[in-house]
mmCIF file of C-alpha atoms in Angstrom:
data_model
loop_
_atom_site.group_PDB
_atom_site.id
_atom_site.type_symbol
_atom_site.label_atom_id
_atom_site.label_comp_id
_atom_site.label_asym_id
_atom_site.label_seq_id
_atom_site.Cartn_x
_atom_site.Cartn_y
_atom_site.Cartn_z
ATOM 1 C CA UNK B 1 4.536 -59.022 285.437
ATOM 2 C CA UNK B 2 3.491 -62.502 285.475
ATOM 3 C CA UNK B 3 1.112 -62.074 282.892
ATOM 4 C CA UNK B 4 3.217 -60.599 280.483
ATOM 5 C CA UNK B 5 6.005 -63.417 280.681
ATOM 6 C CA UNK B 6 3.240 -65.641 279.728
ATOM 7 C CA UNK B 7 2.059 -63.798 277.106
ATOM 8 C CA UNK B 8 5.489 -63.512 275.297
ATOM 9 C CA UNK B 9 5.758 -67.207 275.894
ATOM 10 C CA UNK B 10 3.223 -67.996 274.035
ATOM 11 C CA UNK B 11 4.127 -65.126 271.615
ATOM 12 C CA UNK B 12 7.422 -67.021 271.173
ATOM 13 C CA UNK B 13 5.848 -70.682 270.939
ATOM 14 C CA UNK B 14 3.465 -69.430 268.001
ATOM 15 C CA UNK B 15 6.268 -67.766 266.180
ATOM 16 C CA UNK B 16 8.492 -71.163 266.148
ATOM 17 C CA UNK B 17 5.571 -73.225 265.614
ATOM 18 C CA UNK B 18 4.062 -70.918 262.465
ATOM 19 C CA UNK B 19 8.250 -70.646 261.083
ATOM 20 C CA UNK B 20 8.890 -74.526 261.262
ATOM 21 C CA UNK B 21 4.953 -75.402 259.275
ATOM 22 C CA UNK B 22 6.168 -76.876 256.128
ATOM 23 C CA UNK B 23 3.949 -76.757 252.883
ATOM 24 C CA UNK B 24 3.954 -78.587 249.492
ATOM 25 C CA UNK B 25 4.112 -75.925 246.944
ATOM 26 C CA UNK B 26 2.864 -76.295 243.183
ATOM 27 C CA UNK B 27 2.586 -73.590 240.617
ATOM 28 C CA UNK B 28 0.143 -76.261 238.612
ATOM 29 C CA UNK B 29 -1.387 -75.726 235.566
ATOM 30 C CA UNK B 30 -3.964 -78.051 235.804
ATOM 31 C CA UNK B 31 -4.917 -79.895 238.573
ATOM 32 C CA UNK B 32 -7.997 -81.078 241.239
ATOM 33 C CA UNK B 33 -9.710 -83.338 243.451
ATOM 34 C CA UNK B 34 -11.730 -86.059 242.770
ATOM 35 C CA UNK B 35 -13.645 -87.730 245.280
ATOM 36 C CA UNK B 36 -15.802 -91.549 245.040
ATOM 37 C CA UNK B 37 -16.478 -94.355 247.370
ATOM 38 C CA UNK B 38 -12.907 -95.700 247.676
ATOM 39 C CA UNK B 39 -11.698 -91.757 249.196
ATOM 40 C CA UNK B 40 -10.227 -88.756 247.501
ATOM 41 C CA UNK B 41 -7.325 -87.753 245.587
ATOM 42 C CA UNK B 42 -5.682 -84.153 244.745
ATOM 43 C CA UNK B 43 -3.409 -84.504 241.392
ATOM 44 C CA UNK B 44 -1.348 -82.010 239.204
ATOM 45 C CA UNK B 45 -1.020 -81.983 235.733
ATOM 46 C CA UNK B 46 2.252 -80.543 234.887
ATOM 47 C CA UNK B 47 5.158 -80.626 237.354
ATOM 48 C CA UNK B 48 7.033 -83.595 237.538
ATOM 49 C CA UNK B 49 8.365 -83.787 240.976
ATOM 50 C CA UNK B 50 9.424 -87.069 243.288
ATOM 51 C CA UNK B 51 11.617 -88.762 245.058
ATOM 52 C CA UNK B 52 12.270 -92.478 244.712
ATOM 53 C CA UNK B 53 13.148 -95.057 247.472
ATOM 54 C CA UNK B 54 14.447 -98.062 246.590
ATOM 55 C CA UNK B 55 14.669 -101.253 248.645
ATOM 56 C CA UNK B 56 15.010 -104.626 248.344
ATOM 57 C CA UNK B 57 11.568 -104.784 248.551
ATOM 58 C CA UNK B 58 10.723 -102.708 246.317
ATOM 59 C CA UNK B 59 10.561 -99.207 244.701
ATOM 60 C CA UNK B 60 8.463 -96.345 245.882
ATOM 61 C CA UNK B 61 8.300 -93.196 244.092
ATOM 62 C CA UNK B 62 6.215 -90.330 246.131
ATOM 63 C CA UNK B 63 5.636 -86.806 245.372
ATOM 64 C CA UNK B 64 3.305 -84.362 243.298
ATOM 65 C CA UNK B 65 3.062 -86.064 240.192
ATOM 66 C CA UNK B 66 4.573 -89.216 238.843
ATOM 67 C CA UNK B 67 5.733 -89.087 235.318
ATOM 68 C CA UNK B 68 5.812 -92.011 232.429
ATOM 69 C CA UNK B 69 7.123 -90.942 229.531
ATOM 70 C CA UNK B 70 7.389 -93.638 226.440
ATOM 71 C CA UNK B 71 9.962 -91.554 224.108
ATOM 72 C CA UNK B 72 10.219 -93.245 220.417
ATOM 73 C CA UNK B 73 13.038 -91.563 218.591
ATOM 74 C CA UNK B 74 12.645 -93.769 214.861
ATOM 75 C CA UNK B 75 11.050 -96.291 213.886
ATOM 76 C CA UNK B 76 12.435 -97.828 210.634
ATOM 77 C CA UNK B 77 10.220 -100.981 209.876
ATOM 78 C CA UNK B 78 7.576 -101.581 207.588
ATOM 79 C CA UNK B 79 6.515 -104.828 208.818
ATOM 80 C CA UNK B 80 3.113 -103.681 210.774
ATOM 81 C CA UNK B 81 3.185 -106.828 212.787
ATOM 82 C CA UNK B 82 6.307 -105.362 215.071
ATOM 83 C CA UNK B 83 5.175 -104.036 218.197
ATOM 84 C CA UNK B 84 8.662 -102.956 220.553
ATOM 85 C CA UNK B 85 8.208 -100.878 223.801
ATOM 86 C CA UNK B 86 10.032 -100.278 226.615
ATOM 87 C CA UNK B 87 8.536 -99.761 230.457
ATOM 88 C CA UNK B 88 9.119 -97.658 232.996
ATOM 89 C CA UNK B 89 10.484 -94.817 231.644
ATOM 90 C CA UNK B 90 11.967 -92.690 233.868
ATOM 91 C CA UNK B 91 13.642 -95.902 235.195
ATOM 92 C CA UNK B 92 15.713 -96.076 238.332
ATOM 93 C CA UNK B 93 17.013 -99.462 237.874
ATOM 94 C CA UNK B 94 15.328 -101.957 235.055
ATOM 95 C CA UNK B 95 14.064 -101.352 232.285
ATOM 96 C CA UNK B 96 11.653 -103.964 229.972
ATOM 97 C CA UNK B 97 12.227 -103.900 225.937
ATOM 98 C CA UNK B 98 9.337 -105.593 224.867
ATOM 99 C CA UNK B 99 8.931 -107.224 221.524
ATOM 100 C CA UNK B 100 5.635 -109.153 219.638
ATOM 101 C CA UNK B 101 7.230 -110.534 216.340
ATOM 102 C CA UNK B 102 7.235 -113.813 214.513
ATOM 103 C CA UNK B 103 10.822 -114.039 215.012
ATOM 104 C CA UNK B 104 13.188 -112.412 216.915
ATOM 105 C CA UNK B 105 16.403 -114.539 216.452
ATOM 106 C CA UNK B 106 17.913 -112.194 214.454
ATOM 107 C CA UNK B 107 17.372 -109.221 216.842
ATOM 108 C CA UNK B 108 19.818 -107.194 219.037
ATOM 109 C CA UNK B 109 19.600 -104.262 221.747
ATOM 110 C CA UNK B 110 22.471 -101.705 221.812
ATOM 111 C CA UNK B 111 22.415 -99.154 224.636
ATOM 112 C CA UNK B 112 24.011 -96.200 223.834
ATOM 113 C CA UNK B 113 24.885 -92.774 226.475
ATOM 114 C CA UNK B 114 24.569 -89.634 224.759
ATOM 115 C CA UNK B 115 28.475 -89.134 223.289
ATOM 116 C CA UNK B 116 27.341 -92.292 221.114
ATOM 117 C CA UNK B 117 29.446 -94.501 223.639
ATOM 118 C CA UNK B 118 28.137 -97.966 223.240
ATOM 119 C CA UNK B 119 27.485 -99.519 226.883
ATOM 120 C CA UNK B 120 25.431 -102.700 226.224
ATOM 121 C CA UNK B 121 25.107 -105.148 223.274
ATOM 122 C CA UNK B 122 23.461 -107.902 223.618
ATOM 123 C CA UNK B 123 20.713 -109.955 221.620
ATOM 124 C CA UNK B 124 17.308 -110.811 222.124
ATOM 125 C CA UNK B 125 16.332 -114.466 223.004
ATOM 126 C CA UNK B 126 12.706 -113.098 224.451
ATOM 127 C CA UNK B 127 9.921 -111.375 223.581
ATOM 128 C CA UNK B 128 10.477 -109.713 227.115
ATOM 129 C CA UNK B 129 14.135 -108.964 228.163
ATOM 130 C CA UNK B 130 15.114 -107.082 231.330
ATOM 131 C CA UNK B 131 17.411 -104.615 230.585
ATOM 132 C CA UNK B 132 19.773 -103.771 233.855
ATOM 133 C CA UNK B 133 20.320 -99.788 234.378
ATOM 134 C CA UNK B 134 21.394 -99.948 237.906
ATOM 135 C CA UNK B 135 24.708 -99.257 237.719
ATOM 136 C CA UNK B 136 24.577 -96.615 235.717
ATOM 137 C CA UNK B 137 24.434 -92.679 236.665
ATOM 138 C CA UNK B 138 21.007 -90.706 236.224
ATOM 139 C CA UNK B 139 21.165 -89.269 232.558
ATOM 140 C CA UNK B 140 19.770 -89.604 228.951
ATOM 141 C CA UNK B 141 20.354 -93.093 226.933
ATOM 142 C CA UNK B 142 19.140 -94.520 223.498
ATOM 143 C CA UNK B 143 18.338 -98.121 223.434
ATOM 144 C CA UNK B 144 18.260 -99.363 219.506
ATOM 145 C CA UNK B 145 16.716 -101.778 218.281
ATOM 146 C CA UNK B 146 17.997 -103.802 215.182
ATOM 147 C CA UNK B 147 16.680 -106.728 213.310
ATOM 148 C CA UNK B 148 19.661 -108.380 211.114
ATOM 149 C CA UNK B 149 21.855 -104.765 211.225
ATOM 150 C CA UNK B 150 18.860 -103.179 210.132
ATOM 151 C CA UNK B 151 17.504 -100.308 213.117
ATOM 152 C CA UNK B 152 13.857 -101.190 213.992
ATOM 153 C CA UNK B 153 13.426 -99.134 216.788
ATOM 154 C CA UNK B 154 15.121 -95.759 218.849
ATOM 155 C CA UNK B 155 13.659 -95.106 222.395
ATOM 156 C CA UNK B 156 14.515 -92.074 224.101
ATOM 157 C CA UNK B 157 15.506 -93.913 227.979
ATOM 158 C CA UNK B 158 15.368 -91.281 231.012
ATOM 159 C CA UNK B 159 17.169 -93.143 234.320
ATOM 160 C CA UNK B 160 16.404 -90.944 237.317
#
């Protein structure tokens, strides 16, 4: 008898132990492991899935794959010396609108939600300006660009 009760014991034990194994599950188009002298690395091309944890710190962003998208919805000028970006996007809290020009006193940022709701105005006095998300809820935005009234530049801005 005593050798039964152990047996289902450790039935039991490998039954809770196999249920509670948790996996990290990917239905990944592309994907594979590259190894070198510094260690290895598994990656996915084509899911975009994480989890960011922001601190004062700092931000950390984990999970399968981590996505930067640059989204440019129109570009008006035809002065080839403009070159406007803006980094990270995704964002979770700042965003940088980045601008090489001459001149910039005459340029502006509006930040728009997607019902065409203006939420920031404000002009440029550097070629890099900070742009403050934070407060804002995860969603879609376009940030415009204009130089004297005159659009430059539409970016597509994902905050997560």
């Amino acid at each position: 008898m005593g050798n039964r009760i152990k047996k289902t014991m450790v039935g039991l034990m490998l039954f809770f132990c196999i249920a509670t194994i948790q996996a990290q599950q990917v239905v990944s188009p592309v994907g594979g492991d590259s190894k070198g002298s510094g260690g290895s690395i598994s990656y996915t091309v084509g899911q975009v899935a994480y989890s960011a944890i922001l601190k004062t710190e700092g931000l950390v962003s984990e999970g399968v794959q981590q996505a930067y998208e640059i989204y440019v919805i129109k570009s008006t000028t035809d002065d080839i010396t403009l070159r406007c970006s803006v980094f990270p996007n995704p964002t979770v809290d700042n965003i940088i609108l980045k601008i090489q020009y001459i001149d910039i006193a005459n340029f502006r940022y509006q930040l728009y939600d997607l019902n065409g709701r203006i939420l920031q105005d404000k002009l440029i006095v550097s070629n890099e300006t900070s742009i403050s998300m934070g407060a804002l809820p995860a969603a879609i935005y376009v940030l415009k660009v204009t130089n004297k009234k005159k659009e430059v530049k539409v970016f597509k801005i994902i905050k997560n």
